[in-house]
Amino acid sequence: MTTQSTIGQRTAKNALFDGFAAVAGAMANGRRAEIIELLAQGERSVERVADAIDQSVANTSHHLRRLARVGLVSTRRDRTRIYYRLTDERVYDLWAALRDVTTRHLDDVDRLAHAYLGDRSEITTITRSELQERLQRDEATLIDVRPRTEYDAGHIPGAIPIPPDKLDELLPQLPTDREIVAYCRGPYCVYADQAVRTLLARGRAARRLEDGYPEWQRSGGLVEKSSAHHRSPT
Amino acid sequence: MTTQSTIGQRTAKNALFDGFAAVAGAMANGRRAEIIELLAQGERSVERVADAIDQSVANTSHHLRRLARVGLVSTRRDRTRIYYRLTDERVYDLWAALRDVTTRHLDDVDRLAHAYLGDRSEITTITRSELQERLQRDEATLIDVRPRTEYDAGHIPGAIPIPPDKLDELLPQLPTDREIVAYCRGPYCVYADQAVRTLLARGRAARRLEDGYPEWQRSGGLVEKSSAHHRSPT
DNA sequence: CTCATATTCAAAGGAATGTTTGACAATAGA
DNA sequence: TCTATTGTCAAACATTCCTTTGAATATGAG
């Protein structure tokens, strides 16, 4: 192998690894990370994304295009709106791996999560498999505390939709003889924490699902859509 | 919830997701990506890393420290040398997820890999499970074409060490009645490709393991270290 | 103690990135 | 065709990042 081809190997190798780095770079911004977490819930229009991450539409469009350029998100046009979504489940796996490694190794993130989610010491969690067992034995009431549109797009079978702001109103209709388990968008979603705190304050036994709906779906759990009738407490 | 606390929520949320982004940012550089791939093979001193990625020691130290700051790599001191390693296996999982998503979605990376690895159309691969079966039935000869130090640090049981530059010399000692399977550092490692090309040119039946040693190890495959005697063809 | 080796630090220039602003394109409905 | 809506593009500024250079630190050997 000549020196020339060795140099060629080096530039080609650089370019290849720069390709991997480009995908990492697409996730290397807090707002884009939020977008990925958000789109894991389902597709969204540019405006709804902009709203959720509290940024201008132009800036959000910029971020979305950067994610699209490396293939992390894809688009669908419907009338005047363009909907963005994660390209496939592997993208979510990548995001979950990033989330795992970060929470495990970056000490700061614990502190940050604490600032965002508040004191979690009173909030106990339940794993997906344990939840499944308890549901089968009818030992728990499962509530979905995400906004209603997300519940309609897909939820864990048997879950009762309790939008974040309706908990107090609907609470009297929840059975009192069983533990209540709340879930929402993922381990860093505030809704489930808030719901559990409220329930505990009202003297109910409550826990939160360890992670959230996308993880349930991704791990092969059954999913129910809202065209089918749900057990609603109304 | 007051406006003030909503703003507080927003800045706390920003900070949390900036934390995830910081870890992604640590991987968002081609040279640092190479470092992760390299350290997946085992620990290395700063100088050896610098050598492998073709960068100055100061710059390499800089990159390594950035990776260490977010917890992706850890250090160990031995006399005057400082050895860097991936903090744990989850870091490798994250890297593998990034590699997977990239190759699947970033069209460019195919072209880049082609420039780096050459035409792979003649090189067929074998999966880990298929390899395991064939080894049990004694239907294949397995060769480890990584540098000898890496073989000594750990290799697939039964593999014969054939350093990249020694293949022609040792080839006559390999059995001719069975297929030869080569493996090295991973799917983007050049050694196995080169070995298979050489073997095919000499008229031998040869394939490469689909990925490489770290994937074998990570998926729970048995590992042999070189204090034990190996089946050497000398 | 002094020297050699291995690694890190600090500063500086140039490149790339993030956000904002205002203008531009594409579509649907009248 | 005209208008309203939705989303993208282009330019500009401030910020951050990458690399290089030369000096500084820490360890072990003599």
PDB file of N, CA and C (backbone and C1' of nucleotides) in Angstrom, chain D residues 2-25 27-30:
ATOM      1  P    DC D   2     -54.666  39.409  -9.865  1.00  0.00           P
ATOM      2  O5'  DC D   2     -55.257  39.185  -8.407  1.00  0.00           O
ATOM      3  C5'  DC D   2     -56.584  39.604  -8.127  1.00  0.00           C
ATOM      4  C4'  DC D   2     -56.958  39.188  -6.715  1.00  0.00           C
ATOM      5  C3'  DC D   2     -55.921  39.587  -5.648  1.00  0.00           C
ATOM      6  O3'  DC D   2     -56.600  40.263  -4.595  1.00  0.00           O
ATOM      7  C1'  DC D   2     -56.439  37.276  -5.478  1.00  0.00           C
ATOM      8  P    DT D   3     -55.741  40.909  -3.391  1.00  0.00           P
ATOM      9  O5'  DT D   3     -55.950  39.851  -2.220  1.00  0.00           O
ATOM     10  C5'  DT D   3     -57.259  39.374  -1.948  1.00  0.00           C
ATOM     11  C4'  DT D   3     -57.195  38.352  -0.830  1.00  0.00           C
ATOM     12  C3'  DT D   3     -56.176  38.672   0.264  1.00  0.00           C
ATOM     13  O3'  DT D   3     -56.772  38.438   1.524  1.00  0.00           O
ATOM     14  C1'  DT D   3     -55.798  36.499  -0.576  1.00  0.00           C
ATOM     15  P    DA D   4     -56.063  38.900   2.891  1.00  0.00           P
ATOM     16  O5'  DA D   4     -55.983  37.501   3.667  1.00  0.00           O
ATOM     17  C5'  DA D   4     -57.110  36.634   3.631  1.00  0.00           C
ATOM     18  C4'  DA D   4     -56.714  35.285   4.198  1.00  0.00           C
ATOM     19  C3'  DA D   4     -55.777  35.364   5.411  1.00  0.00           C
ATOM     20  O3'  DA D   4     -56.196  34.410   6.374  1.00  0.00           O
ATOM     21  C1'  DA D   4     -54.746  34.109   3.693  1.00  0.00           C
ATOM     22  P    DT D   5     -55.429  34.255   7.757  1.00  0.00           P
ATOM     23  O5'  DT D   5     -54.586  32.928   7.540  1.00  0.00           O
ATOM     24  C5'  DT D   5     -55.225  31.774   7.025  1.00  0.00           C
ATOM     25  C4'  DT D   5     -54.198  30.696   6.743  1.00  0.00           C
ATOM     26  C3'  DT D   5     -53.141  30.514   7.844  1.00  0.00           C
ATOM     27  O3'  DT D   5     -53.171  29.171   8.284  1.00  0.00           O
ATOM     28  C1'  DT D   5     -52.120  30.628   5.717  1.00  0.00           C
ATOM     29  P    DT D   6     -52.336  28.674   9.557  1.00  0.00           P
ATOM     30  O5'  DT D   6     -51.056  28.008   8.887  1.00  0.00           O
ATOM     31  C5'  DT D   6     -51.238  26.934   7.980  1.00  0.00           C
ATOM     32  C4'  DT D   6     -49.914  26.623   7.315  1.00  0.00           C
ATOM     33  C3'  DT D   6     -48.742  26.471   8.294  1.00  0.00           C
ATOM     34  O3'  DT D   6     -48.260  25.146   8.207  1.00  0.00           O
ATOM     35  C1'  DT D   6     -48.165  27.830   6.428  1.00  0.00           C
ATOM     36  P    DG D   7     -47.093  24.580   9.175  1.00  0.00           P
ATOM     37  O5'  DG D   7     -45.778  24.878   8.346  1.00  0.00           O
ATOM     38  C5'  DG D   7     -45.612  24.210   7.101  1.00  0.00           C
ATOM     39  C4'  DG D   7     -44.521  24.878   6.317  1.00  0.00           C
ATOM     40  C3'  DG D   7     -43.134  24.818   6.966  1.00  0.00           C
ATOM     41  O3'  DG D   7     -42.318  23.955   6.186  1.00  0.00           O
ATOM     42  C1'  DG D   7     -43.601  26.959   5.997  1.00  0.00           C
ATOM     43  P    DT D   8     -40.781  23.711   6.562  1.00  0.00           P
ATOM     44  O5'  DT D   8     -40.012  24.760   5.641  1.00  0.00           O
ATOM     45  C5'  DT D   8     -40.117  24.623   4.227  1.00  0.00           C
ATOM     46  C4'  DT D   8     -39.371  25.751   3.565  1.00  0.00           C
ATOM     47  C3'  DT D   8     -37.870  25.792   3.861  1.00  0.00           C
ATOM     48  O3'  DT D   8     -37.199  25.748   2.609  1.00  0.00           O
ATOM     49  C1'  DT D   8     -38.846  27.932   4.131  1.00  0.00           C
ATOM     50  P    DC D   9     -35.614  25.567   2.544  1.00  0.00           P
ATOM     51  O5'  DC D   9     -35.117  27.052   2.241  1.00  0.00           O
ATOM     52  C5'  DC D   9     -35.655  27.731   1.111  1.00  0.00           C
ATOM     53  C4'  DC D   9     -35.191  29.161   1.110  1.00  0.00           C
ATOM     54  C3'  DC D   9     -33.692  29.356   1.315  1.00  0.00           C
ATOM     55  O3'  DC D   9     -33.211  30.163   0.249  1.00  0.00           O
ATOM     56  C1'  DC D   9     -34.920  30.767   2.770  1.00  0.00           C
ATOM     57  P    DA D  10     -31.645  30.333   0.011  1.00  0.00           P
ATOM     58  O5'  DA D  10     -31.339  31.771   0.614  1.00  0.00           O
ATOM     59  C5'  DA D  10     -32.250  32.833   0.399  1.00  0.00           C
ATOM     60  C4'  DA D  10     -31.636  34.126   0.913  1.00  0.00           C
ATOM     61  C3'  DA D  10     -30.121  34.102   1.102  1.00  0.00           C
ATOM     62  O3'  DA D  10     -29.608  35.378   0.780  1.00  0.00           O
ATOM     63  C1'  DA D  10     -31.165  34.442   3.201  1.00  0.00           C
ATOM     64  P    DA D  11     -28.041  35.679   0.851  1.00  0.00           P
ATOM     65  O5'  DA D  11     -27.950  36.678   2.083  1.00  0.00           O
ATOM     66  C5'  DA D  11     -28.886  37.752   2.174  1.00  0.00           C
ATOM     67  C4'  DA D  11     -28.741  38.466   3.501  1.00  0.00           C
ATOM     68  C3'  DA D  11     -27.306  38.692   3.961  1.00  0.00           C
ATOM     69  O3'  DA D  11     -27.241  39.985   4.559  1.00  0.00           O
ATOM     70  C1'  DA D  11     -28.466  37.521   5.622  1.00  0.00           C
ATOM     71  P    DA D  12     -25.832  40.694   4.833  1.00  0.00           P
ATOM     72  O5'  DA D  12     -25.830  40.787   6.422  1.00  0.00           O
ATOM     73  C5'  DA D  12     -26.962  41.313   7.101  1.00  0.00           C
ATOM     74  C4'  DA D  12     -26.818  41.025   8.577  1.00  0.00           C
ATOM     75  C3'  DA D  12     -25.383  41.136   9.090  1.00  0.00           C
ATOM     76  O3'  DA D  12     -25.342  42.052  10.179  1.00  0.00           O
ATOM     77  C1'  DA D  12     -26.381  39.109   9.801  1.00  0.00           C
ATOM     78  P    DC D  13     -23.929  42.549  10.744  1.00  0.00           P
ATOM     79  O5'  DC D  13     -23.972  42.035  12.242  1.00  0.00           O
ATOM     80  C5'  DC D  13     -25.128  42.291  13.043  1.00  0.00           C
ATOM     81  C4'  DC D  13     -25.151  41.285  14.174  1.00  0.00           C
ATOM     82  C3'  DC D  13     -23.821  41.177  14.915  1.00  0.00           C
ATOM     83  O3'  DC D  13     -23.977  41.667  16.251  1.00  0.00           O
ATOM     84  C1'  DC D  13     -24.737  39.032  14.403  1.00  0.00           C
ATOM     85  P    DA D  14     -22.683  41.715  17.213  1.00  0.00           P
ATOM     86  O5'  DA D  14     -22.885  40.423  18.115  1.00  0.00           O
ATOM     87  C5'  DA D  14     -24.161  40.175  18.705  1.00  0.00           C
ATOM     88  C4'  DA D  14     -24.169  38.778  19.295  1.00  0.00           C
ATOM     89  C3'  DA D  14     -22.979  38.487  20.228  1.00  0.00           C
ATOM     90  O3'  DA D  14     -23.469  37.841  21.391  1.00  0.00           O
ATOM     91  C1'  DA D  14     -23.056  36.893  18.488  1.00  0.00           C
ATOM     92  P    DT D  15     -22.462  37.377  22.544  1.00  0.00           P
ATOM     93  O5'  DT D  15     -22.287  35.818  22.310  1.00  0.00           O
ATOM     94  C5'  DT D  15     -23.448  35.024  22.098  1.00  0.00           C
ATOM     95  C4'  DT D  15     -23.047  33.607  21.745  1.00  0.00           C
ATOM     96  C3'  DT D  15     -21.921  33.037  22.618  1.00  0.00           C
ATOM     97  O3'  DT D  15     -22.418  31.877  23.265  1.00  0.00           O
ATOM     98  C1'  DT D  15     -21.529  32.615  20.316  1.00  0.00           C
ATOM     99  P    DT D  16     -21.554  31.087  24.374  1.00  0.00           P
ATOM    100  O5'  DT D  16     -21.005  29.839  23.544  1.00  0.00           O
ATOM    101  C5'  DT D  16     -21.913  29.033  22.808  1.00  0.00           C
ATOM    102  C4'  DT D  16     -21.156  28.191  21.805  1.00  0.00           C
ATOM    103  C3'  DT D  16     -20.034  27.348  22.433  1.00  0.00           C
ATOM    104  O3'  DT D  16     -20.319  25.978  22.184  1.00  0.00           O
ATOM    105  C1'  DT D  16     -19.318  28.436  20.439  1.00  0.00           C
ATOM    106  P    DC D  17     -19.333  24.775  22.670  1.00  0.00           P
ATOM    107  O5'  DC D  17     -18.471  24.507  21.357  1.00  0.00           O
ATOM    108  C5'  DC D  17     -19.139  24.274  20.121  1.00  0.00           C
ATOM    109  C4'  DC D  17     -18.120  23.950  19.054  1.00  0.00           C
ATOM    110  C3'  DC D  17     -17.011  23.007  19.518  1.00  0.00           C
ATOM    111  O3'  DC D  17     -16.805  22.032  18.501  1.00  0.00           O
ATOM    112  C1'  DC D  17     -16.080  25.002  18.652  1.00  0.00           C
ATOM    113  P    DC D  18     -15.768  20.845  18.706  1.00  0.00           P
ATOM    114  O5'  DC D  18     -14.544  21.310  17.803  1.00  0.00           O
ATOM    115  C5'  DC D  18     -14.709  21.333  16.390  1.00  0.00           C
ATOM    116  C4'  DC D  18     -13.391  21.697  15.742  1.00  0.00           C
ATOM    117  C3'  DC D  18     -12.210  20.800  16.155  1.00  0.00           C
ATOM    118  O3'  DC D  18     -11.562  20.364  14.966  1.00  0.00           O
ATOM    119  C1'  DC D  18     -11.679  23.088  16.541  1.00  0.00           C
ATOM    120  P    DT D  19     -10.389  19.258  15.075  1.00  0.00           P
ATOM    121  O5'  DT D  19      -9.072  20.152  15.030  1.00  0.00           O
ATOM    122  C5'  DT D  19      -8.841  20.974  13.892  1.00  0.00           C
ATOM    123  C4'  DT D  19      -7.702  21.935  14.183  1.00  0.00           C
ATOM    124  C3'  DT D  19      -6.416  21.261  14.670  1.00  0.00           C
ATOM    125  O3'  DT D  19      -5.450  21.358  13.635  1.00  0.00           O
ATOM    126  C1'  DT D  19      -6.946  23.235  15.923  1.00  0.00           C
ATOM    127  P    DT D  20      -3.993  20.684  13.843  1.00  0.00           P
ATOM    128  O5'  DT D  20      -3.100  21.904  14.333  1.00  0.00           O
ATOM    129  C5'  DT D  20      -3.219  23.166  13.667  1.00  0.00           C
ATOM    130  C4'  DT D  20      -2.474  24.245  14.440  1.00  0.00           C
ATOM    131  C3'  DT D  20      -1.096  23.822  14.958  1.00  0.00           C
ATOM    132  O3'  DT D  20      -0.112  24.692  14.424  1.00  0.00           O
ATOM    133  C1'  DT D  20      -2.370  24.858  16.688  1.00  0.00           C
ATOM    134  P    DT D  21       1.449  24.340  14.630  1.00  0.00           P
ATOM    135  O5'  DT D  21       1.859  25.212  15.903  1.00  0.00           O
ATOM    136  C5'  DT D  21       1.654  26.626  15.899  1.00  0.00           C
ATOM    137  C4'  DT D  21       1.888  27.180  17.293  1.00  0.00           C
ATOM    138  C3'  DT D  21       3.165  26.643  17.963  1.00  0.00           C
ATOM    139  O3'  DT D  21       4.120  27.673  18.026  1.00  0.00           O
ATOM    140  C1'  DT D  21       1.279  26.673  19.461  1.00  0.00           C
ATOM    141  P    DG D  22       5.604  27.306  18.539  1.00  0.00           P
ATOM    142  O5'  DG D  22       5.539  27.612  20.096  1.00  0.00           O
ATOM    143  C5'  DG D  22       4.938  28.814  20.560  1.00  0.00           C
ATOM    144  C4'  DG D  22       4.771  28.735  22.061  1.00  0.00           C
ATOM    145  C3'  DG D  22       5.993  28.176  22.799  1.00  0.00           C
ATOM    146  O3'  DG D  22       6.241  28.965  23.960  1.00  0.00           O
ATOM    147  C1'  DG D  22       4.094  26.954  23.389  1.00  0.00           C
ATOM    148  P    DA D  23       7.440  28.616  24.957  1.00  0.00           P
ATOM    149  O5'  DA D  23       6.707  28.471  26.364  1.00  0.00           O
ATOM    150  C5'  DA D  23       5.712  29.426  26.734  1.00  0.00           C
ATOM    151  C4'  DA D  23       4.826  28.850  27.823  1.00  0.00           C
ATOM    152  C3'  DA D  23       5.596  28.381  29.067  1.00  0.00           C
ATOM    153  O3'  DA D  23       4.935  28.846  30.230  1.00  0.00           O
ATOM    154  C1'  DA D  23       4.248  26.635  28.254  1.00  0.00           C
ATOM    155  P    DA D  24       5.517  28.563  31.681  1.00  0.00           P
ATOM    156  O5'  DA D  24       4.603  27.396  32.253  1.00  0.00           O
ATOM    157  C5'  DA D  24       3.210  27.622  32.413  1.00  0.00           C
ATOM    158  C4'  DA D  24       2.559  26.351  32.938  1.00  0.00           C
ATOM    159  C3'  DA D  24       3.221  25.778  34.208  1.00  0.00           C
ATOM    160  O3'  DA D  24       2.201  25.409  35.119  1.00  0.00           O
ATOM    161  C1'  DA D  24       3.109  24.125  32.535  1.00  0.00           C
ATOM    162  P    DT D  25       2.548  25.160  36.648  1.00  0.00           P
ATOM    163  O5'  DT D  25       2.194  23.630  36.885  1.00  0.00           O
ATOM    164  C5'  DT D  25       0.880  23.165  36.590  1.00  0.00           C
ATOM    165  C4'  DT D  25       0.913  21.666  36.402  1.00  0.00           C
ATOM    166  C3'  DT D  25       1.516  20.885  37.581  1.00  0.00           C
ATOM    167  O3'  DT D  25       0.489  20.106  38.154  1.00  0.00           O
ATOM    168  C1'  DT D  25       2.260  20.054  35.475  1.00  0.00           C
ATOM    169  P    DT D  27       1.189  12.875  40.449  1.00  0.00           P
ATOM    170  O5'  DT D  27       2.184  11.730  40.007  1.00  0.00           O
ATOM    171  C5'  DT D  27       1.883  10.971  38.839  1.00  0.00           C
ATOM    172  C4'  DT D  27       3.150  10.478  38.219  1.00  0.00           C
ATOM    173  C3'  DT D  27       4.057   9.677  39.155  1.00  0.00           C
ATOM    174  O3'  DT D  27       3.988   8.318  38.796  1.00  0.00           O
ATOM    175  C1'  DT D  27       5.278  11.123  37.695  1.00  0.00           C
ATOM    176  P    DG D  28       4.611   7.185  39.732  1.00  0.00           P
ATOM    177  O5'  DG D  28       6.024   6.967  39.042  1.00  0.00           O
ATOM    178  C5'  DG D  28       6.059   6.579  37.671  1.00  0.00           C
ATOM    179  C4'  DG D  28       7.492   6.544  37.184  1.00  0.00           C
ATOM    180  C3'  DG D  28       8.448   5.761  38.082  1.00  0.00           C
ATOM    181  O3'  DG D  28       9.255   4.946  37.235  1.00  0.00           O
ATOM    182  C1'  DG D  28       9.278   7.964  37.744  1.00  0.00           C
ATOM    183  P    DA D  29      10.359   4.028  37.807  1.00  0.00           P
ATOM    184  O5'  DA D  29      11.690   4.736  37.285  1.00  0.00           O
ATOM    185  C5'  DA D  29      11.783   5.107  35.904  1.00  0.00           C
ATOM    186  C4'  DA D  29      13.163   5.682  35.615  1.00  0.00           C
ATOM    187  C3'  DA D  29      14.312   4.942  36.314  1.00  0.00           C
ATOM    188  O3'  DA D  29      15.434   4.923  35.444  1.00  0.00           O
ATOM    189  C1'  DA D  29      14.262   7.192  37.049  1.00  0.00           C
ATOM    190  P    DG D  30      16.711   4.119  35.873  1.00  0.00           P
ATOM    191  O5'  DG D  30      17.751   5.277  36.217  1.00  0.00           O
ATOM    192  C5'  DG D  30      18.110   6.219  35.210  1.00  0.00           C
ATOM    193  C4'  DG D  30      18.995   7.301  35.806  1.00  0.00           C
ATOM    194  C3'  DG D  30      20.204   6.760  36.594  1.00  0.00           C
ATOM    195  O3'  DG D  30      21.389   7.450  36.198  1.00  0.00           O
ATOM    196  C1'  DG D  30      18.967   8.276  37.935  1.00  0.00           C
TER     197       DG D  30
END
